[in-house]
Structure formats: structure tokens, C-alpha cells
């Protein structure tokens, strides 16, 4: 009953929970703690929303930098102090802070059938308030106001790049199927990956009837479909099945000795093979409002053995060991399951993933 109450608070009805046949969630698990955290965050979001409404009514809140207000912050920036740099340096700091760069990357992928255009936008800036000004200027708005007293206003530089990529369809093999999980310790079948309720990562089914169907698209390498994208065929939660940074991970890197972990989860936009974590739309971020990075071209399928493995790439380009494990009947990935278990003491066990092609017919020829 406690879990159903928590789910109801998060907008998940008891009827939906029953219909999804979701597994019982141990409150010590990562998911269980997340449900409890979600209830707390809901109340916090409500309080913040009420405060924001009040502030907007009182002062007409604006996201734009403040105009010059000759206050303590402005005087501290203009007059400096014992630890402040020279006047010209302080003015340069203001100019840097008030400037932002917007970059656009336009990529056109041409195939035999069509041309697909993707546009990415990245905004850089403003930067952090300089350390010598933080005591007097307690937030970015106050510092920008102080800078405007010098006549330094917000500015923007726009940078764009254009690339065209031509793809020969025959160079990218594809395959259709489902994925099963087996216990790593004894090879016992756990089940087939399936969507479960409103949870980001999959649970397991004993039947292929409600399993997630995948279309594997990747690059041939030594008999393996390498750095493949797994396109989702029977769910509208996202176009791709990727890895998304976990809720409590402190950054986007996994490693031995770190509790950082990943959700195998739907992602709306693909990432390039070999890329580091990207801020792309994904089901977890959409459902929970937490901006978590993701990668999609991380899957390797050996059709001779059926083994499905994955390789996460850290922000520095390193390739840590990426392992699958299960807690509360949900699938996770990470660099150190034991460290994860130390943080979330509900039972876990390692699993391996295996490709099951449509009717076990011939897999694509990969050379």
C-alpha cells in the first residue's frame, strides 16, 4: 500500500500499476529510494512554485539581466579591494560574463531514399561570478547589474557549422529481435526485456509476446555488429534504446569504486558512435524533470553466440568496464555493481544479455 500511495503522489495510478504487473519494489533499492525522494521533491516543487508566483506578483520577475543598481555589489565590483584584480581585468571579467556563444551544428545525412537534416544547438555562457565578487554579489543577476553600471551589456555570438554525410544502405546491416537476460552466476533465464509501468528502465517477461522489439543497426566489425543503435519498434517512449545516467550519479562517468550507474532506457535522439555522454532528450529526463545525459551507439551484438554487450564512454573518452545487473527486477548498468549495492542495500545479481532474432532465422551477414 505504501508503494501505491507513493506512486499515486507521482501521478501513477494503482490501476496502472496493477495493469503493468510491476514487480514489488524494495524500499532499500535505488527505485524504492527514488519513489520516496519523488514524494519529497513534489512537495518542494509545490512550495517553490508558490514562492515563484508570489515573487512574480510582487516584483514582476524577469529572466533578463538587471539594469544598473548602484548598490553594495556594484560598488564592490567598480572600486575593487585588496584581493580584486586591476580595473581593466574586472571590466574584462564583466565582458566575459555578459557574453554568450550560441553554436549550431547542421548535419545532413543522405541515403538512397531521403536526406535527413539534424540541427543541434549549444549555448555557452554566462560564466560564474568571479570569486573576488561573490561576497558582495550573491547571485548572477546582481553581478550582471553591477557590470551594466559600466555600460557593459549582454552580447551574443552565433557560430554555425554544416556537414553532409552520405550513407550507403548496404554498409549498415540490420536485424530484428528481442533481448533476453540470464543470470551471470548460473545461466538461468531471467526473462525478456519489457516496458514496465512508468519506470525508465525495463523489467522482465517470461514471454516474447510483451517483450520490447528491437531493430539493430550498426557497423560490421569482425563478425560483430559493433557500436549499434537499437531502434525501438513497439513503444512510443523514444526512438532508441540507450544508456541514461542514473538519478543519484554525481556525474556522467562510471568506474570501479564509484556508485555511479546507468539506466538502459528509451532515448529520443541517437548519439554518434564513439561519442561521450550527450544531453539529448530521453524518457527518464522527460518523466522526472532531471537533466541526465545519454548515449545510444553503445551496443555490440555477436550473432554467432547471441551475446549482447555494451560500452559506455566517459566524458574524458575512456571506456570503462560496463556491466549489467538487476535490482528489484529492474535492469541497470554500471562500472561497479558492488559499490552500487553498498549505496542501495537491496539484493542485486549480475546478468548477461542475449539476442533472440525473429523466429531465430538467419542473422545478417556481418563481415
Coordinates of C-alpha atoms in Angstrom, one line a residue:
X1 CA 0.0 0.0 0.0
X2 CA 2.9 2.4 0.8
X3 CA 4.4 2.0 -2.7
X4 CA 1.0 2.5 -4.3
X5 CA 0.5 5.7 -2.3
X6 CA 3.9 7.0 -3.4
X7 CA 3.2 6.1 -7.0
X8 CA -0.1 7.9 -6.8
X9 CA 1.7 11.0 -5.5
X10 CA 3.9 10.8 -8.5
X11 CA 1.0 10.6 -10.9
X12 CA 0.9 6.8 -11.3
X13 CA -2.4 5.2 -10.5
X14 CA -2.9 1.9 -8.7
X15 CA -4.8 0.7 -11.7
X16 CA -1.8 1.4 -14.0
X17 CA 0.5 -0.3 -11.5
X18 CA -1.7 -3.4 -11.5
X19 CA -2.1 -3.4 -15.2
X20 CA 1.7 -3.2 -15.7
X21 CA 2.3 -6.2 -13.4
X22 CA 5.2 -4.2 -12.0
X23 CA 7.4 -6.1 -9.5
X24 CA 7.3 -5.3 -5.8
X25 CA 9.8 -2.6 -5.0
X26 CA 12.1 -2.9 -2.0
X27 CA 12.3 0.5 -0.3
X28 CA 16.1 0.0 0.2
X29 CA 16.6 -0.3 -3.6
X30 CA 17.5 2.6 -6.0
X31 CA 14.0 2.7 -7.3
X32 CA 12.4 2.5 -3.9
X33 CA 14.5 5.4 -2.6
X34 CA 13.6 7.3 -5.8
X35 CA 9.9 6.9 -5.1
X36 CA 10.3 8.3 -1.6
X37 CA 12.5 11.1 -2.9
X38 CA 9.9 11.8 -5.6
X39 CA 7.3 12.4 -2.9
X40 CA 9.6 14.8 -1.1
X41 CA 10.5 16.6 -4.3
X42 CA 6.9 17.0 -5.2
X43 CA 6.2 19.0 -2.0
X44 CA 9.4 21.0 -2.6
X45 CA 8.4 21.8 -6.2
X46 CA 4.9 22.9 -5.0
X47 CA 6.5 25.2 -2.4
X48 CA 8.9 26.6 -4.9
X49 CA 6.1 27.2 -7.4
X50 CA 4.0 29.0 -4.8
X51 CA 7.1 31.2 -3.9
X52 CA 7.7 32.0 -7.6
X53 CA 4.1 33.0 -8.1
X54 CA 4.3 35.3 -5.1
X55 CA 7.6 36.8 -6.3
X56 CA 6.3 37.5 -9.8
X57 CA 3.3 39.2 -8.4
X58 CA 5.4 41.4 -6.1
X59 CA 8.3 42.4 -8.3
X60 CA 7.5 41.3 -11.9
X61 CA 10.2 38.6 -12.0
X62 CA 12.3 38.7 -15.2
X63 CA 15.0 36.3 -16.5
X64 CA 16.8 39.2 -18.2
X65 CA 19.9 40.8 -16.6
X66 CA 19.1 43.6 -14.2
X67 CA 19.7 47.2 -15.1
X68 CA 22.3 49.2 -13.2
X69 CA 21.5 49.4 -9.5
X70 CA 24.2 51.3 -7.6
X71 CA 24.3 49.0 -4.5
X72 CA 26.9 47.3 -2.4
X73 CA 27.6 44.7 -5.2
X74 CA 28.1 47.4 -7.8
X75 CA 30.4 49.5 -5.6
X76 CA 32.5 46.4 -4.8
X77 CA 32.9 45.5 -8.4
X78 CA 33.8 49.0 -9.5
X79 CA 36.0 50.0 -6.6
X80 CA 37.7 46.6 -6.2
X81 CA 39.5 45.7 -3.0
X82 CA 42.7 44.2 -1.6
X83 CA 42.1 40.8 -3.3
X84 CA 40.5 42.2 -6.5
X85 CA 42.5 42.4 -9.8
X86 CA 43.1 45.7 -11.6
X87 CA 40.3 47.8 -13.1
X88 CA 40.8 46.6 -16.6
X89 CA 40.8 43.0 -15.5
X90 CA 37.5 43.5 -13.6
X91 CA 36.0 45.1 -16.7
X92 CA 37.2 42.1 -18.9
X93 CA 35.6 39.7 -16.4
X94 CA 32.3 41.6 -16.8
X95 CA 32.5 41.5 -20.6
X96 CA 33.2 37.7 -20.5
X97 CA 30.3 37.2 -18.0
X98 CA 27.8 39.1 -20.1
X99 CA 28.7 37.3 -23.3
X100 CA 27.3 34.1 -24.5
X101 CA 28.0 31.9 -27.6
X102 CA 25.3 30.0 -29.4
X103 CA 26.6 27.3 -31.8
X104 CA 24.6 25.5 -34.4
X105 CA 25.7 22.2 -36.0
X106 CA 23.7 21.2 -39.1
X107 CA 24.3 17.7 -40.4
X108 CA 22.6 16.3 -43.5
X109 CA 22.6 12.5 -43.8
X110 CA 21.9 11.4 -47.4
X111 CA 20.7 7.9 -48.1
X112 CA 19.3 6.2 -51.2
X113 CA 15.8 7.1 -50.1
X114 CA 16.0 10.5 -48.4
X115 CA 18.0 13.3 -46.8
X116 CA 17.7 13.6 -43.0
X117 CA 18.7 17.0 -41.6
X118 CA 19.6 17.3 -37.9
X119 CA 20.3 20.6 -36.2
X120 CA 21.9 20.8 -32.7
X121 CA 22.2 24.0 -30.7
X122 CA 24.5 24.6 -27.8
X123 CA 24.6 27.8 -25.7
X124 CA 27.7 28.6 -23.7
X125 CA 27.7 31.3 -21.0
X126 CA 27.3 33.4 -18.9
X127 CA 30.2 32.1 -16.8
X128 CA 30.3 32.0 -13.0
X129 CA 30.6 35.2 -10.8
X130 CA 34.3 35.8 -10.2
X131 CA 35.5 34.7 -6.8
X132 CA 36.5 38.2 -5.6
X133 CA 32.9 39.4 -6.2
X134 CA 30.9 36.6 -4.7
X135 CA 30.8 38.0 -1.2
X136 CA 29.1 41.2 -2.3
X137 CA 27.3 39.8 -5.4
X138 CA 25.4 36.8 -4.1
X139 CA 23.9 35.8 -7.4
X140 CA 24.4 36.2 -11.2
X141 CA 21.6 38.8 -11.5
X142 CA 23.3 41.2 -9.0
X143 CA 26.7 40.8 -10.7
X144 CA 25.2 41.5 -14.2
X145 CA 23.6 44.6 -12.7
X146 CA 26.9 45.8 -11.4
X147 CA 28.5 45.2 -14.8
X148 CA 25.8 47.2 -16.5
X149 CA 26.8 50.2 -14.4
X150 CA 30.0 50.2 -16.5
X151 CA 27.8 50.2 -19.6
X152 CA 28.7 46.6 -20.3
X153 CA 25.6 44.8 -21.7
X154 CA 24.7 41.3 -22.7
X155 CA 26.1 40.2 -26.1
X156 CA 25.8 37.0 -28.2
X157 CA 28.0 35.4 -30.8
X158 CA 26.5 32.8 -33.2
X159 CA 28.7 30.1 -34.7
X160 CA 27.4 27.5 -37.2
X161 CA 28.9 24.5 -39.0
X162 CA 27.4 22.4 -41.8
X163 CA 28.3 18.9 -42.7
X164 CA 26.9 16.4 -45.2
X165 CA 27.3 12.6 -44.7
X166 CA 26.4 10.1 -47.5
X167 CA 25.5 6.6 -46.3
X168 CA 25.3 3.5 -48.4
X169 CA 22.4 1.4 -47.1
X170 CA 24.3 -1.9 -47.8
X171 CA 27.1 -0.8 -45.5
X172 CA 24.9 -0.9 -42.4
X173 CA 23.5 -4.3 -41.5
X174 CA 20.2 -4.5 -39.6
X175 CA 18.5 -7.2 -37.6
X176 CA 15.1 -7.6 -35.7
X177 CA 14.6 -9.4 -32.5
X178 CA 14.1 -9.3 -28.7
X179 CA 16.7 -9.4 -25.9
X180 CA 16.7 -11.9 -23.0
X181 CA 18.6 -11.7 -19.8
X182 CA 20.3 -14.6 -18.0
X183 CA 21.9 -14.8 -14.6
X184 CA 25.6 -14.3 -14.8
X185 CA 26.3 -16.8 -12.0
X186 CA 24.4 -19.9 -13.3
X187 CA 22.9 -19.0 -16.7
X188 CA 19.3 -19.3 -15.5
X189 CA 16.8 -17.4 -17.7
X190 CA 15.6 -14.2 -16.0
X191 CA 13.3 -13.1 -18.8
X192 CA 12.9 -10.9 -21.9
X193 CA 13.3 -7.1 -21.6
X194 CA 9.9 -5.4 -21.5
X195 CA 8.5 -1.9 -20.7
X196 CA 7.2 -1.8 -17.1
X197 CA 4.8 0.8 -15.9
X198 CA 6.2 4.3 -15.8
X199 CA 9.7 3.2 -14.8
X200 CA 12.5 4.3 -17.1
X201 CA 14.4 1.0 -17.3
X202 CA 13.0 -2.4 -18.4
X203 CA 11.9 -5.3 -16.2
X204 CA 11.4 -8.8 -17.5
X205 CA 8.7 -11.0 -19.0
X206 CA 8.7 -14.8 -19.4
X207 CA 7.1 -14.4 -22.8
X208 CA 8.2 -12.7 -26.0
X209 CA 4.6 -11.5 -26.6
X210 CA 5.0 -8.4 -24.5
X211 CA 8.8 -8.1 -24.9
X212 CA 10.4 -4.9 -26.4
X213 CA 11.1 -5.4 -30.1
X214 CA 14.4 -4.0 -31.4
X215 CA 15.8 -3.2 -34.8
X216 CA 19.6 -3.3 -34.5
X217 CA 21.5 -1.0 -36.8
X218 CA 25.3 -0.9 -36.6
X219 CA 28.7 -1.2 -38.2
X220 CA 30.3 -4.6 -39.1
X221 CA 33.5 -5.5 -37.3
X222 CA 35.0 -8.9 -37.1
X223 CA 31.7 -10.8 -37.2
X224 CA 30.0 -8.5 -34.7
X225 CA 27.5 -5.7 -35.2
X226 CA 29.5 -3.0 -33.4
X227 CA 28.6 0.4 -31.9
X228 CA 25.0 -0.4 -32.9
X229 CA 21.8 1.6 -32.3
X230 CA 18.9 -0.4 -31.0
X231 CA 15.8 1.2 -32.5
X232 CA 12.5 0.6 -30.6
X233 CA 9.8 -1.0 -32.6
X234 CA 6.8 -1.3 -30.3
X235 CA 6.9 1.6 -27.7
X236 CA 6.4 5.3 -28.1
X237 CA 8.8 6.3 -25.3
X238 CA 11.7 7.0 -27.6
X239 CA 13.2 6.1 -30.9
X240 CA 16.3 4.4 -29.5
X241 CA 17.3 2.1 -26.6
X242 CA 20.3 3.6 -24.9
X243 CA 22.0 4.2 -21.6
X244 CA 21.0 7.2 -19.4
X245 CA 22.9 8.5 -16.4
X246 CA 21.3 7.4 -13.2
X247 CA 19.3 9.7 -10.8
X248 CA 21.9 9.8 -8.0
X249 CA 25.1 9.6 -10.1
X250 CA 27.3 12.5 -9.2
X251 CA 28.5 12.9 -12.9
X252 CA 28.3 11.1 -16.2
X253 CA 31.3 8.8 -15.6
X254 CA 31.3 5.3 -14.3
X255 CA 34.2 3.4 -12.9
X256 CA 35.3 0.7 -10.4
X257 CA 34.8 2.0 -6.9
X258 CA 32.1 4.5 -8.0
X259 CA 28.4 4.2 -7.2
X260 CA 27.5 6.0 -10.5
X261 CA 25.2 3.9 -12.6
X262 CA 23.1 3.9 -15.8
X263 CA 19.5 3.2 -16.8
X264 CA 19.1 1.2 -20.0
X265 CA 16.2 3.3 -21.2
X266 CA 14.4 4.9 -24.3
X267 CA 16.2 7.9 -25.8
X268 CA 14.6 10.2 -28.4
X269 CA 17.8 11.2 -30.4
X270 CA 20.7 9.0 -31.4
X271 CA 24.3 9.8 -30.5
X272 CA 27.2 9.2 -32.8
X273 CA 29.4 6.0 -32.4
X274 CA 32.4 6.8 -30.1
X275 CA 30.8 10.0 -28.7
X276 CA 31.0 11.0 -25.0
X277 CA 27.7 11.5 -23.0
X278 CA 25.3 13.8 -24.7
X279 CA 22.4 16.0 -23.5
X280 CA 19.8 14.5 -25.7
X281 CA 16.0 14.0 -25.0
X282 CA 15.3 10.8 -23.1
X283 CA 12.4 9.2 -21.4
X284 CA 13.9 9.5 -17.9
X285 CA 14.5 13.2 -18.2
X286 CA 11.1 13.8 -19.7
X287 CA 9.3 11.8 -17.0
X288 CA 11.3 13.1 -14.0
X289 CA 12.5 16.6 -14.9
X290 CA 16.1 15.7 -14.2
X291 CA 18.6 16.6 -17.0
X292 CA 20.6 13.4 -17.4
X293 CA 23.0 12.7 -20.3
X294 CA 22.8 9.6 -22.5
X295 CA 24.5 7.5 -25.2
X296 CA 22.8 5.2 -27.8
X297 CA 25.5 3.8 -30.1
X298 CA 26.8 1.6 -27.4
X299 CA 25.6 -1.9 -28.3
X300 CA 27.6 -4.8 -29.7
X301 CA 25.9 -8.0 -30.9
X302 CA 27.8 -11.2 -31.7
X303 CA 25.3 -13.2 -33.8
X304 CA 27.4 -16.3 -33.6
X305 CA 26.9 -16.5 -29.8
X306 CA 23.9 -14.2 -29.4
X307 CA 25.9 -12.1 -26.8
X308 CA 24.8 -8.5 -26.4
X309 CA 27.3 -6.3 -24.7
X310 CA 27.6 -2.5 -24.2
X311 CA 30.4 0.0 -23.9
X312 CA 29.8 3.3 -22.1
X313 CA 32.3 6.1 -22.9
X314 CA 33.2 8.5 -20.1
X315 CA 33.4 12.3 -20.6
X316 CA 37.2 12.0 -20.9
X317 CA 36.9 9.4 -23.7
X318 CA 37.9 6.4 -21.5
X319 CA 36.0 3.2 -22.0
X320 CA 35.3 1.6 -18.5
X321 CA 34.0 -1.9 -18.0
X322 CA 30.2 -1.7 -18.3
X323 CA 28.3 -4.4 -16.5
X324 CA 24.6 -5.3 -16.3
X325 CA 22.8 -6.2 -13.1
X326 CA 19.3 -6.4 -11.6
X327 CA 17.7 -4.9 -8.5
X328 CA 14.0 -5.2 -7.7
X329 CA 13.6 -7.0 -11.0
X330 CA 14.7 -3.9 -13.0
X331 CA 17.8 -3.7 -15.3
X332 CA 20.7 -1.4 -14.5
X333 CA 24.2 -0.9 -15.9
X334 CA 27.4 0.4 -14.3
X335 CA 31.1 0.1 -13.6
X336 CA 30.9 -1.4 -10.1
X337 CA 27.7 -3.3 -9.0
X338 CA 29.2 -3.9 -5.6
X339 CA 29.6 -0.1 -5.0
X340 CA 26.0 0.4 -6.2
X341 CA 24.8 -2.3 -3.7
X342 CA 26.7 -0.6 -0.9
X343 CA 24.6 2.5 -1.6
X344 CA 21.3 0.7 -2.2
X345 CA 21.4 -2.5 0.0
X346 CA 18.5 -4.3 -1.6
X347 CA 19.7 -7.6 -3.2
X348 CA 21.3 -7.5 -6.7
X349 CA 22.7 -10.0 -9.1
X350 CA 24.6 -9.8 -12.4
X351 CA 23.1 -10.7 -15.7
X352 CA 24.2 -11.2 -19.3
X353 CA 22.1 -10.1 -22.3
X354 CA 21.4 -12.3 -25.4
X355 CA 19.9 -11.5 -28.8
X356 CA 16.9 -13.6 -29.9
X357 CA 16.3 -12.9 -33.6
X358 CA 12.9 -13.1 -35.2
X359 CA 11.9 -16.8 -35.4
X360 CA 15.7 -17.5 -34.9
X361 CA 16.1 -17.1 -38.6
X362 CA 19.3 -16.2 -40.3
X363 CA 21.1 -13.2 -38.7
X364 CA 22.6 -10.6 -41.0
X365 CA 25.9 -11.4 -42.6
X366 CA 28.5 -9.3 -40.8
X367 CA 32.0 -9.2 -42.2

